[in-house]
PDB file of C-alpha atoms in Angstrom:
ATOM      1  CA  UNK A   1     -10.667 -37.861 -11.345  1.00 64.00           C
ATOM      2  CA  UNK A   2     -13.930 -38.873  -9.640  1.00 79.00           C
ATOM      3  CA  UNK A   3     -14.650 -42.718  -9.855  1.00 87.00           C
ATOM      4  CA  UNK A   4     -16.539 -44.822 -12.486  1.00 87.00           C
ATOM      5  CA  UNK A   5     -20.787 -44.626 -11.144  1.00 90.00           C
ATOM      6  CA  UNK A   6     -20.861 -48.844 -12.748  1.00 90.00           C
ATOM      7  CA  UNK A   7     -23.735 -49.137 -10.791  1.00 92.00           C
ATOM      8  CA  UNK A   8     -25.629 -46.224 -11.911  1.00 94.00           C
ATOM      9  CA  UNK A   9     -24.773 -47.313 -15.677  1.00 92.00           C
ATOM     10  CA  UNK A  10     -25.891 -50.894 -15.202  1.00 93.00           C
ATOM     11  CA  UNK A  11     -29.100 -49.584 -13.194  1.00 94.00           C
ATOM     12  CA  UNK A  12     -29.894 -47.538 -16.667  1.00 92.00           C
ATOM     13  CA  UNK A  13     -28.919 -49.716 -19.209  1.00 91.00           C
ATOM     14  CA  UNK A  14     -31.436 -52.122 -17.471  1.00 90.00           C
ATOM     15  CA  UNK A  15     -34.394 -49.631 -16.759  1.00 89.00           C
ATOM     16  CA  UNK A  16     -34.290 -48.849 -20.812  1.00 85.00           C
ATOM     17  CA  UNK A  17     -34.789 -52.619 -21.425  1.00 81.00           C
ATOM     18  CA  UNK A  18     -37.957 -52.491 -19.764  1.00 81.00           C
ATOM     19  CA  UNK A  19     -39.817 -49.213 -20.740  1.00 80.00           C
ATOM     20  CA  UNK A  20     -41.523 -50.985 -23.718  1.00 77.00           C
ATOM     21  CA  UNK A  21     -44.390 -49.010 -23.501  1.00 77.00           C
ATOM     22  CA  UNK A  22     -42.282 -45.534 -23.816  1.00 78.00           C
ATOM     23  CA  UNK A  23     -42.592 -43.364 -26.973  1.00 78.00           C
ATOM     24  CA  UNK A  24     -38.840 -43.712 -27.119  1.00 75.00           C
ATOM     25  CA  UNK A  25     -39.341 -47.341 -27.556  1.00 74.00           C
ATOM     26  CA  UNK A  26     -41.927 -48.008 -29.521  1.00 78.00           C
ATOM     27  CA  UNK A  27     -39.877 -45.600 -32.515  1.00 79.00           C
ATOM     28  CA  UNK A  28     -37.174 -47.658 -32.062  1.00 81.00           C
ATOM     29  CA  UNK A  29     -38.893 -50.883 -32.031  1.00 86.00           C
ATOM     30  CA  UNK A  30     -37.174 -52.187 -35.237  1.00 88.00           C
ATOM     31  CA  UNK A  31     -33.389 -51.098 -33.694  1.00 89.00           C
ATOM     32  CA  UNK A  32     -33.930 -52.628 -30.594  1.00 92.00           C
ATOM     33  CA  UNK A  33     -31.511 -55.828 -31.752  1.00 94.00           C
ATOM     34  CA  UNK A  34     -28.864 -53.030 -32.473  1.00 93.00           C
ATOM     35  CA  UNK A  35     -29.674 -51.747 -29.108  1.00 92.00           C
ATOM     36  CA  UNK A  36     -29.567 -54.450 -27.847  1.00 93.00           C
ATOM     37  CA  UNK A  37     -25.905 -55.168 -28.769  1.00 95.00           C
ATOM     38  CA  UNK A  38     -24.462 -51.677 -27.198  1.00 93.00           C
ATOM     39  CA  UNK A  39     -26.463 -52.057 -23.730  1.00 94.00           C
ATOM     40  CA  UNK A  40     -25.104 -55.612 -23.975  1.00 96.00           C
ATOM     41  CA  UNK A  41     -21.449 -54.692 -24.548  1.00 95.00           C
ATOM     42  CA  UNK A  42     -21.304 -52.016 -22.038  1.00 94.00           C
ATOM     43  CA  UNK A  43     -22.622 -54.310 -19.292  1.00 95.00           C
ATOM     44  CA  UNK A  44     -20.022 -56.402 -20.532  1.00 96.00           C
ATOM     45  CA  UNK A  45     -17.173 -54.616 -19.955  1.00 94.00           C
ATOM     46  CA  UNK A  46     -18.347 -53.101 -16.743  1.00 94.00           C
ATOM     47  CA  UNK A  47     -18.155 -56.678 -16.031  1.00 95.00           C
ATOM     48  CA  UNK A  48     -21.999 -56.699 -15.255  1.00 94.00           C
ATOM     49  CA  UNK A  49     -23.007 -58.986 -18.195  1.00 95.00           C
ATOM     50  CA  UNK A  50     -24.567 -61.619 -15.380  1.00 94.00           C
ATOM     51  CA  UNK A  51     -27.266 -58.520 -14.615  1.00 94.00           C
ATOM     52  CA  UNK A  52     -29.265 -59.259 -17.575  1.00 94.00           C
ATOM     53  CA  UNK A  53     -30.922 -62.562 -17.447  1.00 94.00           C
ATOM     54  CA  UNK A  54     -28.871 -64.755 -20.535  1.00 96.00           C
ATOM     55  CA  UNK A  55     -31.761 -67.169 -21.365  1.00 96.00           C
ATOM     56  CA  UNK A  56     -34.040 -64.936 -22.110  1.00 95.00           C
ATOM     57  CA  UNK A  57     -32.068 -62.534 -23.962  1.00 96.00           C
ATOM     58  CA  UNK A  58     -30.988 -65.599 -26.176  1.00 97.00           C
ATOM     59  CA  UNK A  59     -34.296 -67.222 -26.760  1.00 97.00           C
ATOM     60  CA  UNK A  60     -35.593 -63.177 -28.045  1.00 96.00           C
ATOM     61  CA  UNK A  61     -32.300 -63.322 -30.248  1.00 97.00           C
ATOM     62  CA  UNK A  62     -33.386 -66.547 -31.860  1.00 97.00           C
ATOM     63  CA  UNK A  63     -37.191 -64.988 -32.431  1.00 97.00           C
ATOM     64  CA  UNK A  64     -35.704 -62.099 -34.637  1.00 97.00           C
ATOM     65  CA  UNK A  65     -33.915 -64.090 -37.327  1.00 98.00           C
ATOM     66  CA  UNK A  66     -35.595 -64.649 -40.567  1.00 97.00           C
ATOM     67  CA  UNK A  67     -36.405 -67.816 -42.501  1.00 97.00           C
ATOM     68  CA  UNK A  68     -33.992 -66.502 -45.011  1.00 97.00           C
ATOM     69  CA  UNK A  69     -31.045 -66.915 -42.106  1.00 98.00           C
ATOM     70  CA  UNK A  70     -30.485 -62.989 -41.225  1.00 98.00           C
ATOM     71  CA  UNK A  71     -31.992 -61.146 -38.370  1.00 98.00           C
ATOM     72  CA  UNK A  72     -34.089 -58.391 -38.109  1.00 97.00           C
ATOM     73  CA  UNK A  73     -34.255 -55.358 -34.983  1.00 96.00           C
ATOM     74  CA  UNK A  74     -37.085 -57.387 -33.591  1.00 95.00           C
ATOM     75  CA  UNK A  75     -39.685 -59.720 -33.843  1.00 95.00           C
ATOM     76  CA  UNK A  76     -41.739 -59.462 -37.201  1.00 94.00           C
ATOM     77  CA  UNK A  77     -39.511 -57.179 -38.841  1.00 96.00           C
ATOM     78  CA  UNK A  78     -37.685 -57.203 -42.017  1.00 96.00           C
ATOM     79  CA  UNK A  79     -34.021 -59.185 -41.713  1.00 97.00           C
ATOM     80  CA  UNK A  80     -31.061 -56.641 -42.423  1.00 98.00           C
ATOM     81  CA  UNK A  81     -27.005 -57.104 -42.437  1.00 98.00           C
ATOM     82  CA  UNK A  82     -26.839 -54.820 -39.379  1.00 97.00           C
ATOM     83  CA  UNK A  83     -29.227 -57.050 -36.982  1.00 97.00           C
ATOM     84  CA  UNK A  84     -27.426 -60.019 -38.255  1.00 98.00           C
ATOM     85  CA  UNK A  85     -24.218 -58.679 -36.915  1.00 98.00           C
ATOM     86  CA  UNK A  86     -25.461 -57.695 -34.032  1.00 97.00           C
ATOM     87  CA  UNK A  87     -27.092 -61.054 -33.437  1.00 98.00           C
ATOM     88  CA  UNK A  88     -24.182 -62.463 -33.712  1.00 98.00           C
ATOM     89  CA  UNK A  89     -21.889 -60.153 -31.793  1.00 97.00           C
ATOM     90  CA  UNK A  90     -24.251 -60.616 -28.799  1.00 97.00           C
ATOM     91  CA  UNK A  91     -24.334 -64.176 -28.856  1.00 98.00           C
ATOM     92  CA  UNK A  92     -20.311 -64.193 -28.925  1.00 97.00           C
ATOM     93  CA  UNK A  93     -20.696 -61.949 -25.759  1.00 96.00           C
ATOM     94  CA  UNK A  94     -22.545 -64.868 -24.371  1.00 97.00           C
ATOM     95  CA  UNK A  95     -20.085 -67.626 -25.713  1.00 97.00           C
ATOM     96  CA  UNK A  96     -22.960 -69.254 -27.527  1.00 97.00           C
ATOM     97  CA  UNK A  97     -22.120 -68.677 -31.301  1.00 97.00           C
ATOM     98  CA  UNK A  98     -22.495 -72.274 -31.639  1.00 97.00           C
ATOM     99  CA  UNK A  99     -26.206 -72.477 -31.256  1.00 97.00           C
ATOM    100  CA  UNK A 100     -26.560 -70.977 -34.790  1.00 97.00           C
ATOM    101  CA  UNK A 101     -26.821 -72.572 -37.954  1.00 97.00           C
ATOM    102  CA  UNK A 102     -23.456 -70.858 -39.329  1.00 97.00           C
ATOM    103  CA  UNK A 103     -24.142 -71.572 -42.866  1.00 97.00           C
ATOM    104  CA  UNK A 104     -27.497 -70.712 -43.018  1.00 98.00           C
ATOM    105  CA  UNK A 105     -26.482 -67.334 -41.676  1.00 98.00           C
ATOM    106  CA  UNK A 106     -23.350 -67.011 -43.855  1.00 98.00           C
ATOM    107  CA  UNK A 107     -25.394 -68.193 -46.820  1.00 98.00           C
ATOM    108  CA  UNK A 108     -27.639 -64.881 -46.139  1.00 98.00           C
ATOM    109  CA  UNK A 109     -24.592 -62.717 -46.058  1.00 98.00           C
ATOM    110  CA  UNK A 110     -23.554 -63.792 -49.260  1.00 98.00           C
ATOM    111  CA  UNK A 111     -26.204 -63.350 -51.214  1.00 98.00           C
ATOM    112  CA  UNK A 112     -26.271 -59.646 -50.431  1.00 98.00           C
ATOM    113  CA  UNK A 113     -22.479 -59.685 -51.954  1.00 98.00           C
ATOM    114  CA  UNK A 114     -22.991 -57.749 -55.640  1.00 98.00           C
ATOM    115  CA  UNK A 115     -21.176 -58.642 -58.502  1.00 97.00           C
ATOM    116  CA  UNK A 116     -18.710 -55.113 -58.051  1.00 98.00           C
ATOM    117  CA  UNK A 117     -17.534 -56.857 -54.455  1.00 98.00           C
ATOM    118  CA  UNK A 118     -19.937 -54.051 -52.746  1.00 98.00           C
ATOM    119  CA  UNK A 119     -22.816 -55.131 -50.040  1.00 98.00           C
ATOM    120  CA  UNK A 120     -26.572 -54.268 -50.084  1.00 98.00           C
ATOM    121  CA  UNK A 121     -27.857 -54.167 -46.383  1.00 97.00           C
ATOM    122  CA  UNK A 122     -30.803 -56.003 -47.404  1.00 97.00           C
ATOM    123  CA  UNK A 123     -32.817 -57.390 -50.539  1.00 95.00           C
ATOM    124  CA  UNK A 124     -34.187 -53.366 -50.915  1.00 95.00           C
ATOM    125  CA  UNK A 125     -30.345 -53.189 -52.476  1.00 94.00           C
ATOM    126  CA  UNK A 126     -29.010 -49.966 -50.599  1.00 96.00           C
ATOM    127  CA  UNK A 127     -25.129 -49.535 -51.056  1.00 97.00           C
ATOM    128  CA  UNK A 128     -22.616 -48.827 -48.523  1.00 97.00           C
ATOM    129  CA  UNK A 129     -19.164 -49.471 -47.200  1.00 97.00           C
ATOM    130  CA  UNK A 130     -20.865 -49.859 -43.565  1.00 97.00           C
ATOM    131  CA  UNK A 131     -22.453 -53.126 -44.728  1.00 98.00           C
ATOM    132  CA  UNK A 132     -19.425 -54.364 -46.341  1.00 98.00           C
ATOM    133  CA  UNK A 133     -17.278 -53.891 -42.724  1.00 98.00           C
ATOM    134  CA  UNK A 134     -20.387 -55.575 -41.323  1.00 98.00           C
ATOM    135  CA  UNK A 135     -20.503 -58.808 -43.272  1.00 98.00           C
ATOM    136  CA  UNK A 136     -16.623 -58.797 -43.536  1.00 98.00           C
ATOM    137  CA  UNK A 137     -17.035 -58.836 -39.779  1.00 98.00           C
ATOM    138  CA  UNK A 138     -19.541 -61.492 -39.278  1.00 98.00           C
ATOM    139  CA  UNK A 139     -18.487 -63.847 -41.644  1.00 98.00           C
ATOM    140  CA  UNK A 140     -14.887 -63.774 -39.562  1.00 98.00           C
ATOM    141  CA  UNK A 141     -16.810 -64.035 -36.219  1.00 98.00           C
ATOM    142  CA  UNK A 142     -18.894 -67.522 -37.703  1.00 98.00           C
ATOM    143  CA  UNK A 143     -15.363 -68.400 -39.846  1.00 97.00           C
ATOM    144  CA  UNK A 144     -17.129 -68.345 -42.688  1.00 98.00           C
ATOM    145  CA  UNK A 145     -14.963 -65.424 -44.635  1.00 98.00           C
ATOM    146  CA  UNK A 146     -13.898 -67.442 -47.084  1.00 97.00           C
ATOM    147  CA  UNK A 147     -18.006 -67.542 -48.798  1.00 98.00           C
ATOM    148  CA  UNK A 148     -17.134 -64.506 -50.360  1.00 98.00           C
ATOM    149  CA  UNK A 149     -15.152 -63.017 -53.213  1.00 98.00           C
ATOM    150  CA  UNK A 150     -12.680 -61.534 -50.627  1.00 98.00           C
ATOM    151  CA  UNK A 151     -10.354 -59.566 -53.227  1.00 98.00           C
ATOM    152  CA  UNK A 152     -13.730 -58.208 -54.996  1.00 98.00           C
ATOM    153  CA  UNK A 153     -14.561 -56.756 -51.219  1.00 98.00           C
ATOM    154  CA  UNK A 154     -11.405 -55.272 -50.496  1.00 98.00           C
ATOM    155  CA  UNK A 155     -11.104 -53.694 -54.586  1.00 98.00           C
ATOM    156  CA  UNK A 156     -14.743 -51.956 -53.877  1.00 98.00           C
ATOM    157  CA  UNK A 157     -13.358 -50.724 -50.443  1.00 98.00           C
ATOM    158  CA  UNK A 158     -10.069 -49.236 -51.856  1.00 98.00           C
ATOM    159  CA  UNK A 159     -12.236 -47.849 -55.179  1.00 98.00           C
ATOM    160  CA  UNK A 160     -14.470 -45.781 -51.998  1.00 98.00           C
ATOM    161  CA  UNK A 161     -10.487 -44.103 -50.829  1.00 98.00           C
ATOM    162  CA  UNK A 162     -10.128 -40.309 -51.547  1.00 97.00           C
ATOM    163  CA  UNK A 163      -7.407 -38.079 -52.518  1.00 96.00           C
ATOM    164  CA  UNK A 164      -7.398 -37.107 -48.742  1.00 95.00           C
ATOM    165  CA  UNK A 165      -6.519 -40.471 -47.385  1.00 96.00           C
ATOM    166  CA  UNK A 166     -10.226 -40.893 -45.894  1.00 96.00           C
ATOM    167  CA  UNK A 167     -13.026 -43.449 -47.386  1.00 97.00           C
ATOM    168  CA  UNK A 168     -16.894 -42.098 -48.413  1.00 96.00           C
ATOM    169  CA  UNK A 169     -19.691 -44.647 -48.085  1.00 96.00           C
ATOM    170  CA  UNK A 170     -19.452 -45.207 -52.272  1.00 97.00           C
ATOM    171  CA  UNK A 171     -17.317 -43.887 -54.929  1.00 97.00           C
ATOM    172  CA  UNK A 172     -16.642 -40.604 -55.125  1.00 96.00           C
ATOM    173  CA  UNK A 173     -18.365 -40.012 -51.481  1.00 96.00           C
ATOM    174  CA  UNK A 174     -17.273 -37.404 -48.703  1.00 95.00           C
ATOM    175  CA  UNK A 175     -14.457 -38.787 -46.416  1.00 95.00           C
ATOM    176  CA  UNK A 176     -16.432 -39.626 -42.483  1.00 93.00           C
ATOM    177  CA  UNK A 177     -14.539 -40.591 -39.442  1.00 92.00           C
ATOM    178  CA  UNK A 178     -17.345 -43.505 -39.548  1.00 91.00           C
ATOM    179  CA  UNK A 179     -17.027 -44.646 -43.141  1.00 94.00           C
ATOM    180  CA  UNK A 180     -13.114 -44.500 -42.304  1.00 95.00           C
ATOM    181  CA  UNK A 181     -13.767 -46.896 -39.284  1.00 94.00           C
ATOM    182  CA  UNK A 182     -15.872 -49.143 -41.388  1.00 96.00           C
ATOM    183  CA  UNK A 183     -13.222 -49.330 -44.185  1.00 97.00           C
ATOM    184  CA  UNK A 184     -10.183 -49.586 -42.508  1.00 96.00           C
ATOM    185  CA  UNK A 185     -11.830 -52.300 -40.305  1.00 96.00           C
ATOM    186  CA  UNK A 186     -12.617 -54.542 -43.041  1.00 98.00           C
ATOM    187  CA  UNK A 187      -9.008 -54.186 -44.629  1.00 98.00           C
ATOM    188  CA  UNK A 188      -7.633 -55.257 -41.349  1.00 97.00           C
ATOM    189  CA  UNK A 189     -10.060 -58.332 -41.070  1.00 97.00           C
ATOM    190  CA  UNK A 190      -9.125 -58.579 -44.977  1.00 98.00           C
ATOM    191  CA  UNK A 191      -5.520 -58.984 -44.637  1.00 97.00           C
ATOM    192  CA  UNK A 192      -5.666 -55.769 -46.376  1.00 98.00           C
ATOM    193  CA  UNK A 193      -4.408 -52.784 -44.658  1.00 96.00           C
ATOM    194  CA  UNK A 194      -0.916 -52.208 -46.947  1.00 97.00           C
ATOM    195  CA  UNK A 195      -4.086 -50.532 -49.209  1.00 97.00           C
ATOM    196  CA  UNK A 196      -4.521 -47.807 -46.593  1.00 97.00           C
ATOM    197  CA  UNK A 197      -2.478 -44.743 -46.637  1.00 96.00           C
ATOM    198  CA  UNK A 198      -1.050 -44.185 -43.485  1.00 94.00           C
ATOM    199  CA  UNK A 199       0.667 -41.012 -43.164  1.00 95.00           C
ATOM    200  CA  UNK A 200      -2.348 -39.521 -45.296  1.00 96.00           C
ATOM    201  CA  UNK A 201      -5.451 -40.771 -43.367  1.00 95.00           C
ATOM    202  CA  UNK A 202      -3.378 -40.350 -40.189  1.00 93.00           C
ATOM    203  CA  UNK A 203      -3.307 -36.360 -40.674  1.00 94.00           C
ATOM    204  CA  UNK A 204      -6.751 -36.105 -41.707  1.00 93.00           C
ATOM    205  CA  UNK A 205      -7.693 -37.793 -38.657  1.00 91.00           C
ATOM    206  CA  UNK A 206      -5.649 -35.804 -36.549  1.00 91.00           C
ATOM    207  CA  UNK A 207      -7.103 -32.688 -37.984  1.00 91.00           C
ATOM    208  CA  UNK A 208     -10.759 -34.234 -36.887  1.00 88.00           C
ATOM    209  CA  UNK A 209      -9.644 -32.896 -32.953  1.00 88.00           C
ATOM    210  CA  UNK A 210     -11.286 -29.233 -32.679  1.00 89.00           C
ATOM    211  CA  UNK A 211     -10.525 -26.348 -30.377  1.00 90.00           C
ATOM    212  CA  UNK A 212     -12.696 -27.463 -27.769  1.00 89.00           C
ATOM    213  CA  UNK A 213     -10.404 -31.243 -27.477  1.00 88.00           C
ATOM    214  CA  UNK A 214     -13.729 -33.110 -29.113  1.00 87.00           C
ATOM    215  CA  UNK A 215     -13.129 -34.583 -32.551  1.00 86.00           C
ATOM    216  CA  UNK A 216     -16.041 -34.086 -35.841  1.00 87.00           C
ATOM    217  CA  UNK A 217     -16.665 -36.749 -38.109  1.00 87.00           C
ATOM    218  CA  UNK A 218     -15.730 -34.561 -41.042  1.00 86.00           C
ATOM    219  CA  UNK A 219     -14.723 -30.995 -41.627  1.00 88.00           C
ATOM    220  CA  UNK A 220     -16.880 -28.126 -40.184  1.00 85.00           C
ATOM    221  CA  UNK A 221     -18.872 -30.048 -38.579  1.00 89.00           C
ATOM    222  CA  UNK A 222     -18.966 -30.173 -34.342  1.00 87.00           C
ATOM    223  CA  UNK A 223     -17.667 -32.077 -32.349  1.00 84.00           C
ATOM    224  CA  UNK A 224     -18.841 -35.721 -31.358  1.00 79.00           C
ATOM    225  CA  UNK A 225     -18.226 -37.946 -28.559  1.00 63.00           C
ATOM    226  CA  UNK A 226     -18.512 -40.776 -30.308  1.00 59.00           C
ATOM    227  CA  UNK A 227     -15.783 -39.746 -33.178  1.00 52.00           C
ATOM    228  CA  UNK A 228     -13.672 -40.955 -30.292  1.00 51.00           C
ATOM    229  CA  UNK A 229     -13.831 -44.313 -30.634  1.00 51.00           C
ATOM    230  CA  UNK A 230     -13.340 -44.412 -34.143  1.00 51.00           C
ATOM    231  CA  UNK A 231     -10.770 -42.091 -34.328  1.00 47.00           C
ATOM    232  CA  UNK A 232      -8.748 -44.414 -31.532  1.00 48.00           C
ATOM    233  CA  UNK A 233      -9.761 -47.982 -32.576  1.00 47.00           C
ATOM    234  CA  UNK A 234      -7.421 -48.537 -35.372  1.00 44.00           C
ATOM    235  CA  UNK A 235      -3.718 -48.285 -34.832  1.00 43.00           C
ATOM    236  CA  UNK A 236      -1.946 -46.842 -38.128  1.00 42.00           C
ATOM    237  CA  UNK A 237       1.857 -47.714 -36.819  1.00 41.00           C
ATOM    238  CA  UNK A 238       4.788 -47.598 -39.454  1.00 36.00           C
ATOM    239  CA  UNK A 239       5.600 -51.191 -39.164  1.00 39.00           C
TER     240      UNK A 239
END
């Protein structure tokens, strides 16, 4: 097995920070915070996070949140759940969590809680068990968890399970490796994993691996790289 090109990653991951001008880049203007947070982590666990110049990155951070406490993809745009995480996630990489105003943050979180236990990502009021493991996650990263109705969370997450074990993004949705990710991660922040069928979800993951070794996201679909790392993130031992 050849060795690990870090250099050549951190060399890209930089190069993509500054083509502002690109096409590419001005599409994604309003995901850059998102962006942001991956090109972030990976430097990060190349161990490269000191390539990237902290102050700066910070002080942009602290541009993109909203007078209503969330954070939007960038400057001037509209504040979602997503960005917010992010934010957050990127100023934990940086060991600086404590320069925000954690209940003015945790405050905005709330407020997107409905009364079913479900999450909008934003005040436009679109649904989805994504933005529930999202401000389940962030409100444990600024210990603010207990701001929510925790049991109304978990009883909208286990009302999105399916016969086959998997989770859909509402009610009666199709099973997705992602939505699976997102659901089981917020029962495991939750204290509430005993709610996940084990031996069930664990075959209809395993059945996500196609001929080719690559794993889909749901049946008949291809293969996916990235169905990888949400297949393997969550342990489902017998204990």
């Amino acid at each position: 097995m050849g060795e690990l090109a870090a250099d050549k990653h951190v060399k890209y991951i930089i190069s993509v920070e500054k083509k502002k001008d690109s096409f590419e880049s001005v599409v994604m203007e309003h995901l850059r915070l998102n962006g942001a947070y991956w090109g972030l982590t990976t430097l990060d666990i190349l161990g490269k996070l000191d390539a990237v110049d902290e102050e700066d990155v910070i002080s942009w951070i602290l541009k993109c949140q909203d007078e209503s406490g969330g954070f939007a993809g960038n400057i001037g745009h509209d504040p979602h759940v997503l960005y917010t995480l992010s934010a957050v996630q990127v100023l934990a990489l940086f060991d600086k969590v404590d320069i925000l105003d954690a209940d003015k943050v945790s405050n905005y979180i709330v407020g997107l809680q409905n009364e079913d236990g479900s999450f909008s990502g934003d005040i436009w009021g679109e649904v989805d068990t994504r933005f529930s493991y999202i401000a389940i996650c962030c409100l444990s990263i600024l210990q603010r968890l207990d701001k929510i109705n925790v049991d109304k969370a978990v009883e909208y997450i286990v009302s999105c399970k399916n016969l086959d074990g998997g989770f859909g993004c509402t009610p009666g949705g199709e099973s997705h490796s992602g939505q699976i990710f997102c659901c089981v991660g917020a029962l495991a922040i939750a204290g509430a994993l005993h709610h996940v069928d084990k031996d069930l979800l664990g075959w209809w993951l395993c059945e996500r691996q196609v001929k080719s070794g690559g794993l889909n996201g749901r049946p008949e679909k291809l293969p996916d790289v990235g169905l990888l790392l949400l297949v393997g993130s969550f342990k489902l031992d017998h204990d």
